[in-house]
Amino acid sequence: MTQQVAPEETPFDFDKFGFEKAIIRSIKNEGFSTPTPIQDMAIPFVMAGTDLMGIAQTGSGKTAAFSLPAINKLIHDYRKPDPNHPRVLILAPTRELVIQIGKFIDQFSRGTSVRSLVVAGGQSYQPQIRKLKHGVDILISTPGRLIDHMGSGNVKLEHCHTFILDEADRMLDMGFIDDVKEVRKTLTDDHQTVMFSATMNSKVRKLSGELLRNPEYVEQERKTVVADTITHKLMNVRRKNKTELLISLLKNEPIEKALVFARTKMGADRLCKELTQAFADTPIRIDAIHGDKKQRTREKILLNFRKGRTKVLVATDVAARGIDVDGISHVINYELPIEAENYVHRVGRTGRAGETGIAISFCDPSDMRLLKDIEKLIKIKVEIDEEHQYHFEQSETHDVNKGRVRRKPRNQNRFEKSRGRKTANENRRPKQPQDEPVGKKQKHVNKREENKANKSLKPAKSNRYDPLDSSFGFDEDPVLQKLRGKASKRKQKSENETETGPQKQTQNERKEKKRKTPKARITLRGKPKQTGGHKAFSPKPKRANRQGTK
Ligand code: AMP
């Protein structure tokens, strides 16, 4: 007689946290088999009701780390929510992120009585007000909209026992600190606070000190700032060829979904138009997402991208924040971000949850400084991909060993000059006024001028790429151009000042100026003076004055 053996239950890694059955069911339905490291570390503390500071990046599974224990608590002590009194509050910096968190919570509370609501700017108030009045357990919001609702009495936080702050660093960067503190003030003393941030800096540390009580600290260990599932590539391409290169990549690379980054909203629209034209006869659909598009439109664009109807999405940094779309195989930096931090956020859209991803950055000579900053931040030397028809050897060499970008001398003359050849430049030293004795002060000024002129012949700076030096004659980038413009104006101003400044004036000229100046003053003082208390500062006397001078 054969003995019947009960089928052995396969141990499930998430069982150890003590989640309610409904949550375990959802986790299984989602296909999660093992907790991510941040989930392993954070969930026990959040379940225990301890305040927590978690350092983890997008893609680490942090949303589950804070959401699952919160849902679990609500299921465990379930009672119908009072109108306008959420019991869990989740704050995140962007609309996209709160929507994404809301979706996650929806999925994981399916089949339970837990109700959640997302409120964010750009959506109409009335449906939000109605739902809040009806009562929600979890409120997921951006700070601005929450403050609005609190101000009009639609949200009251006296029953809120769990306060979660996601992407605290970004929240601080975006200037939401006062809103966060205002929200915190209205919470009762016995609430739990859970804070997550991608980075730890002094501002985040200070905020955590203000918000958390006896917190536990967990940090997802990482070798690099970006996930090691991402391959980074650099393509040297001139600005004028970037679109052609992008088209060729989109045609030839095995792309599942591509997120292409442009720096400006107009740039994103323009690029989207060009790509749409190029792929008009193909089934490839392209769209653009940026802050000028209405919330509804943005949601639709994201849905199409998520569902794979749109294969290529051109985005700006702000619009792309919090995009959680599976299957982005490529992130293409059509333009490098000005802030190196944004590179991390951009490429974080690919290579998520263990999948691999490719990040390709187009780089023209004017991007070299930005690239250097990025490499410093991510601690990776980005490999140059020369296998494309627009590749050119940049005069800057990308020194992989030293991690530096060096510029070969473009103008050999600059170096010859520096090697001591007498050139016209040297004659630019300020001339001594021949017709006057050189005083002590003047001597000093002239010495300074001489030093300056000599300094300009030194090679030290000329072999380094200086993005503010327009003499390199790069293909201009509008943003850098703007930055350069400012600096060069300043430079120009100071040059002009030097040109016409006291050093260049002869004593006779100075005497002449001195002679003229008092006269002018006397003329001004000679005008009828408007007096009379603070009226003197009001525009009226000024007008009277102008009329009087006519
Ligand atoms: P997050 O860092 O919260 O934005 O999560 C990134 C992605 O990882 C999301 O698509 C999650 O659904 C997914 N994810 C979270 N936890 C796990 C897990 N334990 N196993 C597999 N995927 C997960």
Coordinates of C-alpha atoms and ligand atoms in Angstrom, one line a residue:
M1 CA 0.0 0.0 0.0
T2 CA 1.5 3.3 -1.1
Q3 CA 1.4 6.1 1.4
Q4 CA 0.0 9.5 0.2
V5 CA 2.5 12.4 0.8
A6 CA 1.0 15.8 1.1
P7 CA 2.5 18.1 -1.6
E8 CA 5.2 20.2 0.1
E9 CA 4.4 23.9 0.3
T10 CA 7.2 25.8 -1.5
P11 CA 8.6 28.3 1.0
F12 CA 7.8 31.8 -0.1
D13 CA 10.4 34.5 0.7
F14 CA 7.8 37.2 1.5
D15 CA 6.2 35.0 4.2
K16 CA 8.8 36.0 6.7
F17 CA 7.4 39.5 7.0
G18 CA 4.1 38.3 8.4
F19 CA 1.9 40.0 5.8
E20 CA -1.9 39.4 5.6
K21 CA -3.0 36.7 3.2
A22 CA -4.4 39.2 0.8
I23 CA -1.1 40.9 0.4
I24 CA 0.8 37.6 -0.1
R25 CA -1.7 36.8 -2.8
S26 CA -1.1 40.1 -4.6
I27 CA 2.6 39.6 -4.3
K28 CA 2.3 36.2 -5.9
N29 CA 0.0 37.6 -8.6
E30 CA 2.5 40.3 -9.4
G31 CA 5.1 37.6 -9.9
F32 CA 7.5 38.8 -7.2
S33 CA 9.4 35.8 -5.9
T34 CA 12.0 37.3 -3.6
P35 CA 12.2 40.6 -1.8
T36 CA 14.7 43.1 -3.1
P37 CA 17.5 44.1 -0.7
I38 CA 15.8 47.3 0.4
Q39 CA 12.6 45.4 1.0
D40 CA 14.5 42.9 3.1
M41 CA 16.0 45.7 5.2
A42 CA 13.1 48.1 5.5
I43 CA 9.9 46.1 5.7
P44 CA 10.5 44.6 9.2
F45 CA 11.0 48.2 10.6
V46 CA 8.1 49.7 8.8
M47 CA 5.9 46.7 10.0
A48 CA 7.1 47.3 13.6
G49 CA 5.9 50.9 13.4
T50 CA 9.5 52.4 13.8
D51 CA 10.4 55.6 12.1
L52 CA 12.7 54.9 9.2
M53 CA 15.2 56.7 6.9
G54 CA 15.8 54.6 3.8
I55 CA 18.3 55.4 1.1
A56 CA 17.3 53.7 -2.2
Q57 CA 17.0 54.6 -5.8
T58 CA 14.1 54.3 -8.2
G59 CA 14.1 50.7 -9.4
S60 CA 15.1 49.3 -6.1
G61 CA 11.6 48.2 -5.1
K62 CA 11.3 51.0 -2.5
T63 CA 7.6 51.6 -3.3
A64 CA 6.7 48.1 -2.1
A65 CA 9.0 48.5 0.9
F66 CA 6.9 51.3 2.3
S67 CA 3.5 50.6 0.7
L68 CA 3.1 46.9 1.6
P69 CA 3.4 47.4 5.4
A70 CA 1.1 50.4 5.2
I71 CA -1.6 48.4 3.4
N72 CA -1.0 45.5 5.8
K73 CA -1.7 47.7 8.8
L74 CA -4.9 49.0 7.3
I75 CA -6.1 45.5 6.5
H76 CA -5.1 44.2 10.0
D77 CA -7.0 46.9 11.9
Y78 CA -9.6 47.6 9.3
R79 CA -12.4 50.1 10.0
K80 CA -14.2 52.3 7.6
P81 CA -12.4 55.6 7.1
D82 CA -14.0 58.8 8.3
P83 CA -14.8 61.4 5.7
N84 CA -11.8 63.6 4.9
H85 CA -9.6 61.7 7.4
P86 CA -7.0 59.5 5.6
R87 CA -5.0 57.2 7.9
V88 CA -1.9 56.9 5.6
L89 CA -0.4 59.8 3.9
I90 CA 2.2 59.4 1.1
L91 CA 3.9 62.5 -0.2
A92 CA 5.9 62.5 -3.4
P93 CA 7.4 65.3 -5.4
T94 CA 5.8 64.8 -8.8
R95 CA 2.5 64.0 -10.4
E96 CA 3.9 61.1 -12.3
L97 CA 5.4 59.6 -9.1
V98 CA 2.2 59.9 -7.1
I99 CA 0.3 58.3 -9.9
Q100 CA 2.8 55.5 -10.1
I101 CA 2.6 54.9 -6.3
G102 CA -1.2 55.0 -6.5
K103 CA -1.2 52.3 -9.2
F104 CA 1.1 50.1 -7.1
I105 CA -1.1 50.5 -4.1
D106 CA -4.3 49.8 -6.2
Q107 CA -2.7 46.5 -7.4
F108 CA -1.7 45.4 -4.0
S109 CA -4.9 46.3 -2.2
R110 CA -7.1 44.7 -4.7
G111 CA -9.7 42.4 -3.2
T112 CA -9.4 44.2 0.2
S113 CA -11.5 47.0 1.7
V114 CA -8.5 49.4 1.6
R115 CA -9.3 52.5 -0.5
S116 CA -6.7 54.9 -1.8
L117 CA -6.7 58.1 -3.7
V118 CA -4.2 60.0 -5.7
V119 CA -4.4 63.8 -5.6
A120 CA -2.1 65.9 -7.7
G121 CA -1.9 69.3 -9.4
G122 CA -3.2 69.5 -12.9
Q123 CA -6.3 67.4 -12.1
S124 CA -9.7 68.9 -11.4
Y125 CA -10.6 69.4 -7.7
Q126 CA -14.2 68.3 -7.7
P127 CA -13.8 64.5 -8.1
Q128 CA -11.0 64.7 -5.5
I129 CA -13.2 66.6 -3.1
R130 CA -16.0 64.1 -3.6
K131 CA -13.8 61.0 -3.0
L132 CA -12.1 62.6 0.0
K133 CA -15.5 63.3 1.5
H134 CA -16.5 59.7 0.9
G135 CA -13.4 58.6 2.9
V136 CA -10.1 57.1 1.8
D137 CA -7.6 55.1 3.8
I138 CA -4.5 56.0 1.9
L139 CA -3.9 59.4 0.4
I140 CA -1.1 59.8 -2.1
S141 CA -0.4 63.4 -3.0
T142 CA 2.0 66.0 -4.2
P143 CA 2.8 68.7 -1.5
G144 CA 1.1 71.6 -3.2
R145 CA -2.2 70.0 -3.9
L146 CA -2.3 68.5 -0.4
I147 CA -1.8 71.9 1.2
D148 CA -4.7 73.2 -1.0
H149 CA -7.0 70.5 0.2
M150 CA -5.9 70.9 3.8
G151 CA -6.6 74.7 3.5
S152 CA -10.1 74.1 2.4
G153 CA -10.8 71.4 5.0
N154 CA -10.9 68.5 2.5
V155 CA -8.1 66.7 4.2
K156 CA -7.7 66.5 8.0
L157 CA -4.7 64.6 9.4
E158 CA -5.8 63.9 13.0
H159 CA -6.4 60.2 12.2
C160 CA -3.2 59.8 10.1
H161 CA -0.9 57.2 11.7
T162 CA 1.5 56.7 8.9
F163 CA 3.3 59.5 7.1
I164 CA 5.5 58.5 4.2
L165 CA 7.8 60.9 2.3
D166 CA 9.2 59.5 -0.9
E167 CA 12.1 61.0 -2.9
A168 CA 12.9 63.4 -0.1
D169 CA 16.0 64.7 -1.8
R170 CA 14.0 65.7 -4.9
M171 CA 11.3 67.1 -2.7
L172 CA 14.0 69.4 -1.2
D173 CA 15.4 70.2 -4.6
M174 CA 12.0 71.2 -5.9
G175 CA 11.5 73.6 -2.9
F176 CA 8.7 71.7 -1.1
I177 CA 10.4 71.9 2.3
D178 CA 8.0 74.4 3.8
D179 CA 5.0 72.5 2.6
V180 CA 6.4 69.3 4.1
K181 CA 6.9 71.0 7.4
E182 CA 3.5 72.5 7.3
V183 CA 2.0 69.0 6.8
R184 CA 4.1 67.6 9.6
K185 CA 2.8 70.2 12.0
T186 CA -0.8 68.9 11.7
L187 CA 0.1 65.3 12.4
T188 CA -0.5 63.9 15.8
D189 CA 2.5 62.9 18.0
D190 CA 2.1 59.2 17.8
H191 CA 2.3 58.8 14.1
Q192 CA 5.0 56.8 12.3
T193 CA 7.2 58.6 9.7
V194 CA 9.0 56.7 6.9
M195 CA 11.3 58.7 4.7
F196 CA 13.0 57.6 1.5
S197 CA 15.6 59.4 -0.5
A198 CA 17.8 58.4 -3.4
T199 CA 20.7 60.3 -1.9
M200 CA 21.8 61.4 1.5
N201 CA 23.1 64.9 1.8
S202 CA 23.2 67.5 4.5
K203 CA 19.7 68.9 3.6
V204 CA 18.2 65.4 3.7
R205 CA 20.0 64.7 7.0
K206 CA 18.7 67.9 8.5
L207 CA 15.1 67.2 7.4
S208 CA 15.3 63.6 8.7
G209 CA 16.4 65.0 12.0
E210 CA 13.4 67.3 12.1
L211 CA 10.8 64.7 11.0
L212 CA 12.0 61.4 12.5
R213 CA 12.1 60.1 16.1
N214 CA 14.6 57.4 17.0
P215 CA 14.7 56.3 13.4
E216 CA 16.3 53.2 11.9
Y217 CA 18.5 53.8 8.9
V218 CA 18.7 51.4 6.0
E219 CA 20.6 51.9 2.8
Q220 CA 20.7 49.8 -0.3
E221 CA 24.4 49.1 -0.9
R222 CA 25.5 49.9 -4.4
K223 CA 28.8 49.9 -6.1
T224 CA 27.8 52.7 -8.5
V225 CA 25.3 55.5 -8.4
V226 CA 23.5 53.8 -11.3
A227 CA 22.3 50.2 -11.6
D228 CA 25.0 47.8 -12.9
T229 CA 22.4 46.4 -15.2
I230 CA 22.9 49.4 -17.5
T231 CA 25.5 49.6 -20.2
H232 CA 26.6 53.2 -20.9
K233 CA 27.8 54.2 -24.3
L234 CA 29.0 57.5 -25.8
M235 CA 28.6 58.5 -29.4
N236 CA 30.6 61.4 -30.6
V237 CA 28.4 63.2 -33.0
R238 CA 28.1 66.8 -34.2
R239 CA 25.0 68.6 -33.2
K240 CA 23.9 68.9 -36.9
N241 CA 24.1 65.1 -37.3
K242 CA 22.3 64.1 -34.1
T243 CA 18.9 63.6 -35.5
E244 CA 20.2 61.5 -38.4
L245 CA 22.2 59.4 -36.0
L246 CA 19.1 58.9 -33.8
I247 CA 17.0 57.9 -36.8
S248 CA 19.7 55.3 -37.8
L249 CA 19.9 54.0 -34.2
L250 CA 16.1 53.6 -34.0
K251 CA 16.2 51.7 -37.3
N252 CA 19.1 49.4 -36.5
E253 CA 19.3 48.9 -32.8
P254 CA 17.2 46.1 -31.2
I255 CA 15.0 48.6 -29.4
E256 CA 12.0 47.5 -27.4
K257 CA 11.1 51.0 -26.1
A258 CA 13.3 54.0 -26.2
L259 CA 13.2 57.1 -24.0
V260 CA 15.0 60.0 -25.7
F261 CA 16.0 63.0 -23.7
A262 CA 16.0 66.6 -24.9
R263 CA 16.8 69.5 -22.8
T264 CA 13.9 71.8 -23.6
K265 CA 10.2 71.5 -24.2
M266 CA 10.6 73.1 -27.6
G267 CA 13.5 70.9 -28.4
A268 CA 11.5 67.8 -27.5
D269 CA 8.6 68.8 -29.7
R270 CA 10.9 69.6 -32.6
L271 CA 12.7 66.3 -32.3
C272 CA 9.4 64.4 -32.0
K273 CA 8.2 66.1 -35.2
E274 CA 11.4 65.2 -37.1
L275 CA 11.3 61.6 -36.0
T276 CA 7.6 61.3 -36.8
Q277 CA 8.3 62.5 -40.3
A278 CA 11.2 60.1 -40.7
F279 CA 9.2 57.1 -39.6
A280 CA 5.9 58.2 -41.3
D281 CA 5.9 55.1 -43.5
T282 CA 6.6 52.7 -40.7
P283 CA 4.5 51.4 -37.8
I284 CA 6.9 53.0 -35.3
R285 CA 5.1 55.6 -33.3
I286 CA 6.8 58.5 -31.6
D287 CA 5.5 60.9 -29.0
A288 CA 6.8 63.7 -26.8
I289 CA 6.1 64.4 -23.1
H290 CA 6.9 67.6 -21.3
G291 CA 5.6 70.0 -18.7
D292 CA 3.6 72.1 -21.3
K293 CA 1.3 69.2 -22.0
K294 CA -1.9 68.8 -19.9
Q295 CA -2.0 66.2 -17.2
R296 CA -4.6 64.1 -19.1
T297 CA -2.5 64.2 -22.3
R298 CA 0.6 63.2 -20.3
E299 CA -1.2 60.3 -18.8
K300 CA -2.4 59.2 -22.2
I301 CA 1.0 59.5 -23.7
L302 CA 2.5 57.4 -20.8
L303 CA -0.2 54.8 -21.2
N304 CA 0.5 54.4 -24.9
F305 CA 4.2 54.1 -24.1
R306 CA 3.5 51.6 -21.3
K307 CA 1.3 49.5 -23.6
G308 CA 4.0 49.6 -26.3
R309 CA 1.8 51.5 -28.8
T310 CA 4.4 54.3 -28.7
K311 CA 7.9 52.9 -29.2
V312 CA 9.9 56.1 -28.9
L313 CA 9.1 58.7 -26.3
V314 CA 11.0 62.0 -26.4
A315 CA 11.0 63.6 -22.9
T316 CA 12.3 66.4 -20.9
D317 CA 13.9 65.8 -17.4
V318 CA 10.9 67.1 -15.4
A319 CA 8.3 65.1 -17.4
A320 CA 10.3 61.9 -17.2
R321 CA 10.6 62.0 -13.4
G322 CA 9.0 59.0 -11.9
I323 CA 8.2 57.3 -15.2
D324 CA 7.8 53.6 -14.3
V325 CA 7.4 51.8 -17.6
D326 CA 8.6 48.3 -18.0
G327 CA 10.6 47.3 -21.0
I328 CA 12.5 50.5 -21.7
S329 CA 15.5 48.9 -23.4
H330 CA 17.2 52.2 -24.4
V331 CA 17.6 55.6 -22.8
I332 CA 19.1 58.0 -25.4
N333 CA 20.5 61.3 -24.3
Y334 CA 20.1 63.3 -27.4
E335 CA 21.3 66.1 -25.3
L336 CA 23.3 65.5 -22.1
P337 CA 21.7 66.9 -19.0
I338 CA 23.2 70.1 -17.6
E339 CA 22.9 68.6 -14.1
A340 CA 24.9 65.4 -13.7
E341 CA 22.3 64.1 -11.2
N342 CA 19.7 64.1 -13.9
Y343 CA 21.8 61.6 -15.9
V344 CA 21.3 59.2 -13.0
H345 CA 17.5 59.8 -13.1
R346 CA 17.4 59.5 -16.8
V347 CA 19.2 56.2 -17.2
G348 CA 17.4 54.8 -14.1
R349 CA 14.3 54.4 -16.4
T350 CA 16.1 51.4 -18.0
G351 CA 17.8 48.4 -16.4
R352 CA 15.1 48.2 -13.8
A353 CA 14.4 45.3 -11.4
G354 CA 17.3 43.2 -12.7
E355 CA 16.6 43.8 -16.5
T356 CA 19.4 45.0 -18.7
G357 CA 19.3 48.4 -20.4
I358 CA 21.4 50.6 -22.6
A359 CA 22.1 54.2 -22.1
I360 CA 23.5 56.0 -25.1
S361 CA 24.7 59.6 -24.9
F362 CA 25.3 61.8 -27.9
C363 CA 28.2 64.1 -27.3
D364 CA 29.4 67.0 -29.3
P365 CA 32.5 68.9 -28.3
S366 CA 30.6 71.4 -26.2
D367 CA 29.2 68.5 -24.1
M368 CA 32.6 67.4 -22.9
R369 CA 32.5 69.2 -19.6
L370 CA 29.1 67.8 -18.8
L371 CA 30.3 64.4 -19.6
K372 CA 33.2 64.8 -17.3
D373 CA 30.8 65.7 -14.4
I374 CA 28.6 62.7 -15.2
E375 CA 31.5 60.3 -15.2
K376 CA 32.7 61.7 -11.9
L377 CA 29.3 61.2 -10.4
I378 CA 28.6 57.7 -11.7
K379 CA 32.2 56.6 -11.2
I380 CA 32.1 55.0 -14.7
K381 CA 34.2 55.9 -17.7
V382 CA 31.7 55.8 -20.5
E383 CA 32.9 53.8 -23.4
I384 CA 33.0 55.5 -26.8
D385 CA 31.0 53.7 -29.6
E386 CA 32.7 54.5 -32.8
E387 CA 30.6 52.2 -34.9
H388 CA 28.4 54.8 -36.6
Q389 CA 28.8 56.9 -39.7
Y390 CA 28.8 60.2 -37.8
H391 CA 31.6 59.4 -35.5
F392 CA 34.5 61.8 -35.5
E393 CA 37.6 62.0 -33.5
Q394 CA 37.0 64.8 -31.2
S395 CA 40.0 67.0 -30.8
E396 CA 39.4 66.4 -27.1
T397 CA 40.7 62.9 -26.3
H398 CA 38.7 60.9 -23.9
D399 CA 41.3 59.7 -21.6
V400 CA 40.0 56.5 -20.1
N401 CA 42.9 55.9 -17.8
K402 CA 42.8 59.2 -16.1
G403 CA 39.1 59.8 -16.6
R404 CA 39.8 63.2 -18.0
V405 CA 38.8 64.8 -21.2
R406 CA 41.7 66.5 -22.8
R407 CA 41.8 68.8 -25.7
K408 CA 44.5 68.6 -28.2
P409 CA 45.8 71.9 -29.2
R410 CA 43.5 73.2 -31.8
N411 CA 45.6 76.2 -32.6
Q412 CA 49.2 75.2 -32.5
N413 CA 50.2 78.8 -32.6
R414 CA 48.9 79.3 -29.0
F415 CA 51.6 76.9 -27.9
E416 CA 54.3 78.3 -30.0
K417 CA 53.6 81.6 -28.5
S418 CA 53.8 80.1 -25.1
R419 CA 57.2 78.6 -25.9
G420 CA 58.7 82.1 -25.9
R421 CA 58.5 83.3 -29.4
K422 CA 58.2 87.0 -29.6
T423 CA 54.8 87.7 -31.1
A424 CA 52.5 90.6 -31.7
N425 CA 50.7 89.7 -28.5
E426 CA 53.6 90.7 -26.4
N427 CA 53.5 94.1 -27.8
R428 CA 50.1 94.5 -26.4
R429 CA 51.6 95.4 -23.1
P430 CA 50.1 98.7 -22.0
K431 CA 52.2 101.5 -23.5
Q432 CA 53.8 103.9 -21.1
P433 CA 52.4 107.4 -21.7
Q434 CA 55.5 109.1 -23.1
D435 CA 54.4 112.6 -22.4
E436 CA 54.2 112.3 -18.6
P437 CA 56.3 111.1 -15.8
V438 CA 55.4 107.7 -14.5
G439 CA 54.3 108.0 -10.9
K440 CA 54.6 105.2 -8.3
K441 CA 50.9 104.2 -8.6
Q442 CA 51.0 104.3 -12.4
K443 CA 54.1 102.1 -12.3
H444 CA 52.2 99.6 -10.2
V445 CA 49.3 99.6 -12.6
N446 CA 51.5 99.1 -15.6
K447 CA 53.3 96.2 -13.9
R448 CA 49.9 94.6 -13.4
E449 CA 49.0 95.1 -17.0
E450 CA 52.3 93.6 -18.0
N451 CA 51.7 90.5 -15.8
K452 CA 48.3 90.1 -17.3
A453 CA 49.6 90.3 -20.8
N454 CA 52.3 87.7 -20.0
K455 CA 49.9 85.5 -18.3
S456 CA 47.7 85.3 -21.3
L457 CA 50.6 83.8 -23.2
K458 CA 50.9 80.9 -20.8
P459 CA 49.7 77.5 -22.1
A460 CA 48.3 76.3 -18.8
K461 CA 44.7 77.0 -19.6
S462 CA 44.7 76.7 -23.3
N463 CA 45.1 72.9 -23.4
R464 CA 42.0 72.5 -21.2
Y465 CA 38.5 72.6 -22.6
D466 CA 36.8 75.6 -21.2
P467 CA 33.1 75.7 -22.1
L468 CA 33.0 79.4 -21.4
D469 CA 35.7 80.1 -24.0
S470 CA 33.9 80.8 -27.2
S471 CA 37.2 80.9 -29.1
F472 CA 37.0 77.1 -29.5
G473 CA 34.3 77.6 -32.1
F474 CA 32.2 74.6 -31.2
D475 CA 28.9 73.8 -32.7
E476 CA 26.9 75.9 -30.3
D477 CA 24.5 74.4 -27.8
P478 CA 21.7 76.9 -27.0
V479 CA 21.8 76.3 -23.3
L480 CA 25.6 76.4 -23.0
Q481 CA 25.5 79.3 -25.4
K482 CA 23.3 81.1 -22.9
L483 CA 25.6 80.2 -20.1
R484 CA 28.5 81.3 -22.1
G485 CA 26.7 84.4 -23.2
K486 CA 26.4 85.5 -19.6
A487 CA 29.9 84.8 -18.8
S488 CA 31.3 86.4 -21.9
K489 CA 29.2 89.5 -21.2
R490 CA 30.8 89.6 -17.8
K491 CA 34.1 89.0 -19.4
Q492 CA 33.4 91.7 -22.0
K493 CA 32.4 94.1 -19.4
S494 CA 35.5 93.6 -17.4
E495 CA 37.5 93.8 -20.6
N496 CA 35.8 97.0 -21.4
E497 CA 36.4 98.3 -18.0
T498 CA 40.1 97.5 -18.3
E499 CA 40.1 99.1 -21.7
T500 CA 38.7 102.4 -20.5
G501 CA 39.6 102.1 -16.8
P502 CA 41.9 104.3 -14.9
Q503 CA 45.0 102.3 -15.9
K504 CA 44.6 103.4 -19.5
Q505 CA 44.0 107.0 -18.7
T506 CA 46.7 109.5 -19.0
Q507 CA 47.1 111.9 -16.1
N508 CA 46.0 114.7 -18.4
E509 CA 42.9 112.8 -19.3
R510 CA 42.1 112.2 -15.6
K511 CA 42.7 115.9 -14.9
E512 CA 40.4 116.8 -17.7
K513 CA 37.7 114.5 -16.4
K514 CA 38.1 115.8 -12.9
R515 CA 37.7 119.3 -14.2
K516 CA 34.5 118.4 -16.0
T517 CA 32.8 116.4 -13.2
P518 CA 32.2 119.1 -10.6
K519 CA 30.6 121.3 -13.3
A520 CA 28.1 118.6 -14.0
R521 CA 27.3 118.2 -10.4
I522 CA 26.8 121.9 -10.0
T523 CA 24.3 121.9 -12.9
L524 CA 22.4 119.1 -11.2
R525 CA 22.4 120.7 -7.8
G526 CA 21.3 123.9 -9.4
K527 CA 17.9 122.4 -10.3
P528 CA 15.0 123.3 -8.1
K529 CA 15.0 120.6 -5.4
Q530 CA 11.8 118.8 -4.5
T531 CA 11.6 118.2 -0.8
G532 CA 9.0 117.3 1.8
G533 CA 9.2 114.2 4.0
H534 CA 8.8 110.9 2.2
K535 CA 7.1 112.6 -0.7
A536 CA 10.6 113.1 -2.0
F537 CA 10.6 109.3 -2.7
S538 CA 7.3 109.3 -4.5
P539 CA 7.0 109.3 -8.2
K540 CA 5.1 112.6 -8.3
P541 CA 7.9 115.0 -7.6
K542 CA 10.0 113.2 -10.2
R543 CA 7.3 113.8 -12.8
A544 CA 7.0 117.4 -11.7
N545 CA 10.8 117.6 -12.0
R546 CA 10.8 116.1 -15.5
Q547 CA 8.1 118.5 -16.6
G548 CA 9.9 121.4 -15.1
T549 CA 13.0 120.6 -17.1
K550 CA 11.2 120.5 -20.4
Ligands
AMP1 P1 10.4 51.0 -7.4 O1 11.8 51.1 -7.0 O2 9.5 50.9 -6.3 O3 10.0 52.1 -8.4 O4 10.2 49.6 -8.2 C1 10.7 49.3 -9.4 C2 10.1 48.1 -10.1 O5 10.4 46.9 -9.5 C3 8.6 48.2 -10.1 O6 8.1 47.9 -11.4 C4 8.1 47.1 -9.1 O7 6.9 46.5 -9.5 C5 9.3 46.1 -9.3 N1 9.5 45.3 -8.0 C6 9.4 45.7 -6.8 N2 9.7 44.7 -5.9 C7 10.0 43.7 -6.6 C8 10.4 42.3 -6.3 N3 10.5 41.9 -5.0 N4 10.6 41.5 -7.3 C9 10.5 41.9 -8.6 N5 10.1 43.1 -9.0 C10 9.9 44.0 -8.0

